[in-house]
Coordinates of C-alpha atoms in Angstrom, one line a residue:
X154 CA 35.6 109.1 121.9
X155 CA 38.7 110.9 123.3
X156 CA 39.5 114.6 122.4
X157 CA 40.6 116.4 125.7
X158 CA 43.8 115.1 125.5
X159 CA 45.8 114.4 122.3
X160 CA 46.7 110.6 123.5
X161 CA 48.3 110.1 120.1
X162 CA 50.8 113.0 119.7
X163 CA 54.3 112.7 120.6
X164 CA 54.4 116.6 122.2
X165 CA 51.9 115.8 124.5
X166 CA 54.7 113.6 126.4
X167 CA 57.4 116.2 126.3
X168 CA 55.8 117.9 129.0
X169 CA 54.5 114.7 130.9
X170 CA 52.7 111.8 130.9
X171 CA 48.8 112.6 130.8
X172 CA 47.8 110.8 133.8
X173 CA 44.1 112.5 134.6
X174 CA 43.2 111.5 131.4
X175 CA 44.5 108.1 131.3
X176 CA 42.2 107.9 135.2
X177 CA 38.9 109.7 133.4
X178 CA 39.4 107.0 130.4
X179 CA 39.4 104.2 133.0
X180 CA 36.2 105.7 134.7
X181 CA 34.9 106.5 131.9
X182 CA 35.5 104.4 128.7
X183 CA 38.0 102.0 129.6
X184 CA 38.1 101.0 126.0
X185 CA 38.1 104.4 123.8
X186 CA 37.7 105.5 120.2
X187 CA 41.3 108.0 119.5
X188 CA 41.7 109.9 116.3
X189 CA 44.9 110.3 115.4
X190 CA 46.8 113.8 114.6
X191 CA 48.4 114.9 111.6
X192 CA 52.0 113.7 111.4
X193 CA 54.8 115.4 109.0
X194 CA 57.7 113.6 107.8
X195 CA 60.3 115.3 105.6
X196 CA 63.0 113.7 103.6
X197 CA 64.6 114.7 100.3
X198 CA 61.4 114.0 98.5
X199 CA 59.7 117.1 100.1
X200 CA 57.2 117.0 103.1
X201 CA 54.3 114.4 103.7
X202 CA 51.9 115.0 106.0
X203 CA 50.1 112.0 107.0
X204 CA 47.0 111.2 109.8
X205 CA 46.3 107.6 110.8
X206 CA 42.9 106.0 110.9
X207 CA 42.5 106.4 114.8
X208 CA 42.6 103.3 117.0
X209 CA 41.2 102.4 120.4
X210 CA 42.8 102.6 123.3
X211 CA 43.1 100.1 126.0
X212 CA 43.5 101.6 129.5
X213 CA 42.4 99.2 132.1
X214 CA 44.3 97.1 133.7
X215 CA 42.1 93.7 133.0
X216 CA 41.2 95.0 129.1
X217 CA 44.9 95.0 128.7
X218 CA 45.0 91.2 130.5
X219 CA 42.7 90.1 128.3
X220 CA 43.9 91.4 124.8
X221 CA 47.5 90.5 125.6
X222 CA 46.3 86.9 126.4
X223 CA 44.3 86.6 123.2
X224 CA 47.0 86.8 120.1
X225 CA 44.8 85.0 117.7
X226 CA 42.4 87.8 117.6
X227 CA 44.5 90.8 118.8
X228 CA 47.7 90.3 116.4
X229 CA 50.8 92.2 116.4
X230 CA 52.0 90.9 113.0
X231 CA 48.8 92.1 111.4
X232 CA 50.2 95.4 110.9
X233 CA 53.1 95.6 113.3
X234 CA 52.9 96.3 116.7
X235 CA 53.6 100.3 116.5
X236 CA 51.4 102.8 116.9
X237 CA 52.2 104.6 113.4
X238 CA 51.0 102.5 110.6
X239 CA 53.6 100.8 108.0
X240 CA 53.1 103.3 104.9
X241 CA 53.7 100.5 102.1
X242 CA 53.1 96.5 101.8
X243 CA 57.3 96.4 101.4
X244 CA 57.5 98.7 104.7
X245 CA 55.0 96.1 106.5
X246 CA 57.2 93.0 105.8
X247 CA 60.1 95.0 106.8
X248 CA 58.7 95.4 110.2
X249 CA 57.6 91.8 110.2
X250 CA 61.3 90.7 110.7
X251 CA 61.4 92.1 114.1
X252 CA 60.1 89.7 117.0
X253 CA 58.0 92.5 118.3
X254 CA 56.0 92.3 115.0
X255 CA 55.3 88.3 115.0
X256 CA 52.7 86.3 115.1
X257 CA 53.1 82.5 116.4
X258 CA 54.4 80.1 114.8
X259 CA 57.3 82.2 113.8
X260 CA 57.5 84.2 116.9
X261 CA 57.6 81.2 119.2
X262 CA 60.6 79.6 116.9
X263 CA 62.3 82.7 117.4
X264 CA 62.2 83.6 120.5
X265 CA 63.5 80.1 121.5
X266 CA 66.5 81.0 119.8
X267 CA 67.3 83.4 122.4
X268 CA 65.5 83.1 125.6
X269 CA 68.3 80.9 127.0
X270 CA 70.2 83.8 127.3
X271 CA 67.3 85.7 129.4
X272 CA 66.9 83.3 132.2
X273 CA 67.2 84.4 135.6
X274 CA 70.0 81.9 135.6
X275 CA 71.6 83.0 132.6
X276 CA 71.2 86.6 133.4
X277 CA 72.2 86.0 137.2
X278 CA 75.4 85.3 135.9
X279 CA 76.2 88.6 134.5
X280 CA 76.0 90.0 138.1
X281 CA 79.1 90.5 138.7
X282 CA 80.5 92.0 135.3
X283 CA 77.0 94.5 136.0
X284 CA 77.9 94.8 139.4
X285 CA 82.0 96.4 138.5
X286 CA 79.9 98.5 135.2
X287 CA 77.2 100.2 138.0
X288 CA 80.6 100.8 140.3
X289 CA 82.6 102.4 137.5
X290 CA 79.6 104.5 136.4
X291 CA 79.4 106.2 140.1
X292 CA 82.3 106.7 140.7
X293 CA 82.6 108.0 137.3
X294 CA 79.7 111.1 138.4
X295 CA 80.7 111.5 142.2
X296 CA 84.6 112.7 140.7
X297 CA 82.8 114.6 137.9
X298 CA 80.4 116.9 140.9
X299 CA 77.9 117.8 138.6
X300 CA 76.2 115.4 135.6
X301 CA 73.3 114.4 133.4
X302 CA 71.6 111.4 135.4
X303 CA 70.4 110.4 132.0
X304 CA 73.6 110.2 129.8
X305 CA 76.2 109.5 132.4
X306 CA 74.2 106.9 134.4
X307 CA 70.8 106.0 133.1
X308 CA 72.1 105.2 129.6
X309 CA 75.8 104.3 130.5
X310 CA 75.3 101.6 132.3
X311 CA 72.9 99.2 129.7
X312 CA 75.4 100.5 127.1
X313 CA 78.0 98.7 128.9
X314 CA 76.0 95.6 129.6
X315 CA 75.1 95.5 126.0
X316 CA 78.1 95.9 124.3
X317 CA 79.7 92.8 126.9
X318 CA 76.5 90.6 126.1
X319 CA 76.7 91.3 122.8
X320 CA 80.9 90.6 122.4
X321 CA 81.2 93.8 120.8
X322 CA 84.0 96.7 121.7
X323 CA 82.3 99.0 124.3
X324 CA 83.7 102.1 122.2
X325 CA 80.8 101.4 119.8
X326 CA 78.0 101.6 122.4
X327 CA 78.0 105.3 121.3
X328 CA 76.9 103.9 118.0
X329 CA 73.9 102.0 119.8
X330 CA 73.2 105.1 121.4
X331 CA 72.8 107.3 118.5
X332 CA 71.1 104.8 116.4
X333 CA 68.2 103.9 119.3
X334 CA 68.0 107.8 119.5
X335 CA 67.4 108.6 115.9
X336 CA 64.4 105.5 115.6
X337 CA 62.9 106.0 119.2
X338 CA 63.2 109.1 118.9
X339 CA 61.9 110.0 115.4
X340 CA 59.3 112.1 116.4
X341 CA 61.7 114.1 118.6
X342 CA 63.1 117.6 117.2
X343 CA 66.2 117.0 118.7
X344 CA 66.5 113.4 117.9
X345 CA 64.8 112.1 114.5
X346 CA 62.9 115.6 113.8
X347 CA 60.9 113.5 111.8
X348 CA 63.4 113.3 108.9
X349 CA 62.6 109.8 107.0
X350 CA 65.8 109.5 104.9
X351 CA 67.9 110.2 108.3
X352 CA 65.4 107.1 109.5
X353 CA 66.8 105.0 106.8
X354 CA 70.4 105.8 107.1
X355 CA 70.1 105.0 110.9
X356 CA 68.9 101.4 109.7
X357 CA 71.4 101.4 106.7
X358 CA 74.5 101.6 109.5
X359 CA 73.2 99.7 112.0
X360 CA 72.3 96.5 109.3
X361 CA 76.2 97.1 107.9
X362 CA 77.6 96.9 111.3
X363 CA 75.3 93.7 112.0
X364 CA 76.3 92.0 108.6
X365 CA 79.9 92.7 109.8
X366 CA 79.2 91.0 113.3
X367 CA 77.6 87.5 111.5
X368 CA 79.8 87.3 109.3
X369 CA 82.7 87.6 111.8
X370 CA 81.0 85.2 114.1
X371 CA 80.2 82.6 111.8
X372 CA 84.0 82.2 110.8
X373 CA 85.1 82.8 114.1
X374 CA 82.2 81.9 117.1
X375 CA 82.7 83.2 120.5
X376 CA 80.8 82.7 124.0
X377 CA 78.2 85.6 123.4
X378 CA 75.2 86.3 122.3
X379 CA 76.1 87.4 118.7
X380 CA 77.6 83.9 118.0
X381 CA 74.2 82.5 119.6
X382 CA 72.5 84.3 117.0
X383 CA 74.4 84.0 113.9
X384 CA 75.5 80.4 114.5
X385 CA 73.1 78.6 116.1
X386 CA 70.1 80.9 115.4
X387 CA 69.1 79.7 111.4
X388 CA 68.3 83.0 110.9
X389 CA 68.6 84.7 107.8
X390 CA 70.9 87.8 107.0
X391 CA 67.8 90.0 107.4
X392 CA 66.1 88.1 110.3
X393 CA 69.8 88.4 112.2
X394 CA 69.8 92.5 111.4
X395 CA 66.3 92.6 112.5
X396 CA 66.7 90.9 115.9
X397 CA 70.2 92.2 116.6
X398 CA 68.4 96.1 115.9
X399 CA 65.7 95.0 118.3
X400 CA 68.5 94.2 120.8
X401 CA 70.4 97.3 120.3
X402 CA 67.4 99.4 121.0
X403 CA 65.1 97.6 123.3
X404 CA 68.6 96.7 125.4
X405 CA 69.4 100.4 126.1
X406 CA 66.6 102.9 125.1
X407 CA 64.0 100.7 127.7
X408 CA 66.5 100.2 130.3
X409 CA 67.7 103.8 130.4
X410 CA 64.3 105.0 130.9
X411 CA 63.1 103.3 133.4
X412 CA 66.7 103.8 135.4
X413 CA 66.1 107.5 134.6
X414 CA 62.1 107.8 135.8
X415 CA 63.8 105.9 139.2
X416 CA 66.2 108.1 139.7
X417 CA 64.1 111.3 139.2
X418 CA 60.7 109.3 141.6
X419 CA 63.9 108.5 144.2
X420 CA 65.0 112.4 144.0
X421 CA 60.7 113.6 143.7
X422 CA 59.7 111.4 147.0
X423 CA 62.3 111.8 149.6
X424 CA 60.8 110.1 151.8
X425 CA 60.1 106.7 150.2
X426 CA 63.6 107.0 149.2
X427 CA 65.1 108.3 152.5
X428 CA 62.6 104.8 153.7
X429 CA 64.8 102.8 151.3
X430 CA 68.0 103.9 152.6
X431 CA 67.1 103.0 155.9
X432 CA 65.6 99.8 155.1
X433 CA 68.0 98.1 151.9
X434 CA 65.9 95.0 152.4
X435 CA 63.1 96.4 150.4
X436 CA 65.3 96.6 147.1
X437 CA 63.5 93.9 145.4
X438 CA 60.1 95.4 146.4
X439 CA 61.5 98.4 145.6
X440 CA 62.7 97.8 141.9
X441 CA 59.2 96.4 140.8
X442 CA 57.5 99.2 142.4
X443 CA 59.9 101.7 140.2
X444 CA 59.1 99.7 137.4
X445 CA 55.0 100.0 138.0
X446 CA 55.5 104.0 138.9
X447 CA 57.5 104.9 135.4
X448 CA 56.3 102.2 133.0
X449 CA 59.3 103.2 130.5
X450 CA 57.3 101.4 127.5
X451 CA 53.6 103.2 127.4
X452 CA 52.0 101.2 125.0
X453 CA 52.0 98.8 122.0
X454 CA 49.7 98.3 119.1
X455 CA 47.5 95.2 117.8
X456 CA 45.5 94.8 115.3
X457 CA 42.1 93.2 115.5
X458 CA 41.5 89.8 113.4
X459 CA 37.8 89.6 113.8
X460 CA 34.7 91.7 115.0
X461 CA 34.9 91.2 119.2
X462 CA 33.6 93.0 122.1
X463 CA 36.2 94.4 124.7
X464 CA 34.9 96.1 127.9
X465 CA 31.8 97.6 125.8
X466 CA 33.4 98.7 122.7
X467 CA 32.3 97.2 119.7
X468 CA 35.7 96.3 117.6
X469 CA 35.8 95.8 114.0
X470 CA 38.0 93.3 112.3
X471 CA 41.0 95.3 111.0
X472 CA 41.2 97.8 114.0
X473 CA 43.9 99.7 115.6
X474 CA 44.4 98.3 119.4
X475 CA 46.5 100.2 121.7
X476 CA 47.7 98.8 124.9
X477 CA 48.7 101.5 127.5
X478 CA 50.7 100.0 130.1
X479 CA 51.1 103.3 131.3
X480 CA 47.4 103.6 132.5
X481 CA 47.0 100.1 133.4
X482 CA 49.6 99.9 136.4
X483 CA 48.1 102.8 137.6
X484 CA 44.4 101.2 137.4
X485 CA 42.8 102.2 141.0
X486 CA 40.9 98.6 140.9
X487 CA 44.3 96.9 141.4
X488 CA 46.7 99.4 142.8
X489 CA 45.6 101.2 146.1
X490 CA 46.3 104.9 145.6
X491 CA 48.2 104.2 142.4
X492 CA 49.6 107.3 142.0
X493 CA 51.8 106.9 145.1
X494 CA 55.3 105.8 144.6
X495 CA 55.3 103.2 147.6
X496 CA 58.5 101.2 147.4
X497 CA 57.0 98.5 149.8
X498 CA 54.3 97.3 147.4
X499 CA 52.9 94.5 147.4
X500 CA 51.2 92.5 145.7
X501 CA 52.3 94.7 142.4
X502 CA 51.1 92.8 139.6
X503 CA 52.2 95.3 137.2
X504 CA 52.2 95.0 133.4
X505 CA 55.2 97.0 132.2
X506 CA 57.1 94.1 131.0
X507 CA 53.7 93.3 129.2
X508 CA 52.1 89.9 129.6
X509 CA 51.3 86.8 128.0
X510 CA 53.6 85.6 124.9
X511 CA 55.0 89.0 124.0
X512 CA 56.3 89.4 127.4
X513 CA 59.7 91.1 127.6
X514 CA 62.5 88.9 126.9
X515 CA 65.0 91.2 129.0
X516 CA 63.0 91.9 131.8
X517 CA 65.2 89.9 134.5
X518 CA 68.2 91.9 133.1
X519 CA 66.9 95.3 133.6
X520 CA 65.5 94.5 136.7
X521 CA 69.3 93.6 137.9
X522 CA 71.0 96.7 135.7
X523 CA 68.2 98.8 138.2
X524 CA 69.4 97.0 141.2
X525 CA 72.9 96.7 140.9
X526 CA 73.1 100.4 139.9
X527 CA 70.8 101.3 143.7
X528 CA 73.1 99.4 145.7
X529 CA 76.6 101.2 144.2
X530 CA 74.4 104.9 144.6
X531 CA 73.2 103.0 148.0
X532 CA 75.8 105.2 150.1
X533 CA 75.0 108.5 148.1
X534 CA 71.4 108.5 147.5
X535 CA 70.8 110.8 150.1
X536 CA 73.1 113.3 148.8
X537 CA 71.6 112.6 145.3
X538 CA 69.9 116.4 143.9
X539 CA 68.6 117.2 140.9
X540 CA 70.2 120.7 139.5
X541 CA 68.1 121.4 136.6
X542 CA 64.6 121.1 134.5
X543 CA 64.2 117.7 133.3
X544 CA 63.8 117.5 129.3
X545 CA 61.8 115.1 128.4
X546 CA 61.6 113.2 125.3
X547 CA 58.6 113.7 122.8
X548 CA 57.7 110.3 122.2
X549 CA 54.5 108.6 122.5
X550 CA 55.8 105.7 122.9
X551 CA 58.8 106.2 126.0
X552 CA 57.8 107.5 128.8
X553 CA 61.2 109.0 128.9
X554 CA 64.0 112.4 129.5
X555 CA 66.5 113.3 127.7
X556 CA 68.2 115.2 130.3
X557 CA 68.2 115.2 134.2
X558 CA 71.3 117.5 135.3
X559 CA 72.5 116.8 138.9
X560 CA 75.2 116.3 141.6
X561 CA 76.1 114.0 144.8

């Protein structure tokens, strides 16, 4: 059992990952019994205060191989795939809509629907309309002097992608913005403060605007990825609010992280940066590397189906699993000195994207939104300072900041 560190509380992120703990749990008890704080949530109905049953965590690189390989026994539709558990029967079908939170056969049938559109050749083809977004949004910060390397690059750029893959008017990314802010970030003061019926509203909108988009794109289909969905998809009016939700968040709030963690380990380690400057060949090294070092998405939950035994811990049927991705690609058995940001890396068999059938749909995008948006700060990255304190967000789920102020 864990108690050093509270693993499970959102404030323990604000002021950083806990990485000594993650490496003592790896040493220690790769697989380890967590209790789980008490949580508050407010809404109109008065405060709850609520405290989950405790889970184990996962925090070895091959324990996290081996549960992500084994979906029969370590579900995500069991329960979801979150770390909080859903509070009512309704609240757990809810979740079930959203491809995170399936189980095969439905998973598979849906995520054929829109893997097309993921391809390396399908996403290769957005290069160039990335490409002119990632220019825009530099020159956009070198006339400005001084910005927020969060809002005005890390986010602004996957808002921009989104809104063109979707087919939807890039004034409304701002919407996307908010509403992945207000979910991601429930636990967040700033963001969700933990205020359930704000929660609900956030879903409200976002499900009226994605009712709005099928219905337009049914009558009228386009070439994008909304007209994929609606048209071609068989989904249901939930199932298409579900998904195109998923989209919304997992499209921008993932994507700005890790483009945020890069830019702040490019600004931390001059000299693996200055190294990349001087050497542009080792972009693609480079970009899997960043991914590795900030592991935007820390963990996701299963749920056990049976009594099994995982790196000495004896699991009961009906168990919390968590999967920290954030401690397994910096597991010292496959990484040498893992804690190094070393943009020549390789092999780098990280797991940030996740492994096995769950693994991220969009991963060949953001790996190009990262790219494309290094070579347009290519000429300025050695002028690129950080002004300020970085806030980050308290999430226990996003390794993430809210704010990063600097200048060029």
């Amino acid at each position: 059992m864990t108690g050093q560190v509270a693993l499970a509380a959102p404030s323990t992120y604000g002021h950083a990952v806990p990485y000594a703990e993650f490496a003592r749990l790896r040493r220690e008890a790769p697989v380890s019994w967590v209790e789980e704080p008490e949580r508050l949530r407010h809404s109109s109905a008065g405060l709850v205060r609520e405290r989950g049953p405790g889970y184990w965590a996962v925090t070895t690189h091959a324990a996290v191989n081996t549960v992500s390989r084994e979906p029969g026994i370590f579900s995500s539709g069991e329960r979801g795939a979150f770390l909080v558990d859903p509070r009512t029967r309704a609240d757990l079908e809810f979740t079930r809509q959203l491809l995170i939170n399936m189980d095969a056969p439905q998973h598979t049938r849906i995520r054929r629907v829109v893997s097309s559109v993921f391809t390396p050749r399908a996403v290769s083809r957005l290069r160039d309309s990335i490409a002119a977004h990632a220019a825009t949004v530099v020159a956009d910060v070198r006339a400005r002097g001084t910005f927020d390397a969060v809002t005005d690059l890390a986010a602004e750029l996957p808002l921009l992608v989104l809104a063109d893959l979707l087919g939807v008017p890039r004034e409304d990314r701002h919407l996307f913005y908010r509403w992945s802010n207000n979910l991601v970030g429930f636990d967040d003061p700033e963001y969700g403060g933990a205020d359930v019926d704000a929660y609900r509203r956030t879903f409200f909108e976002a499900f009226q605007y994605a009712l709005r988009i099928a219905d337009d794109r049914r009558n009228h289909p386009r070439d994008d990825l909304a007209s994929r969905l609606a048209v071609a998809g068989g989904l249901t009016d939930r199932q298409f609010c579900q998904f195109w939700l998923l989209l919304i968040v997992a499209g921008n709030e993932t994507t700005r992280h890790l483009i945020g963690g890069s830019l702040r380990a490019l600004v931390e380690h001059r000299a693996q940066r200055d190294r990349l400057i001087a050497e542009p060949g080792l972009l693609g090294t480079a970009v899997d590397e960043l991914v590795r070092y900030v592991s935007p998405v820390m963990q996701f939950r299963r749920t056990a189906t049976k009594d099994v035994e995982l790196a000495g811990a004896h699991i009961r049927a009906g168990d919390k699993v968590v999967l920290y991705y954030v401690s397994a690609n910096r597991d010292e058995t496959v990484f040498d000195d893992p804690d190094r940001l070393d943009l020549a890396r390789t092999p780098n068999p990280h797991l940030a994207f996740g492994i096995g059938s769950h693994f991220c749909l969009g991963a060949h995008l953001a790996r190009l939104e990262l790219t494309l948006l290094l070579e347009a700060l290519g000429p300025h990255l050695a002028t690129l300072q950080q002004t300020g304190p970085v806030v980050r967000l308290e999430s226990a789920f996003v390794n993430g900041a809210k704010s990063m102020p600097c200048r060029i």
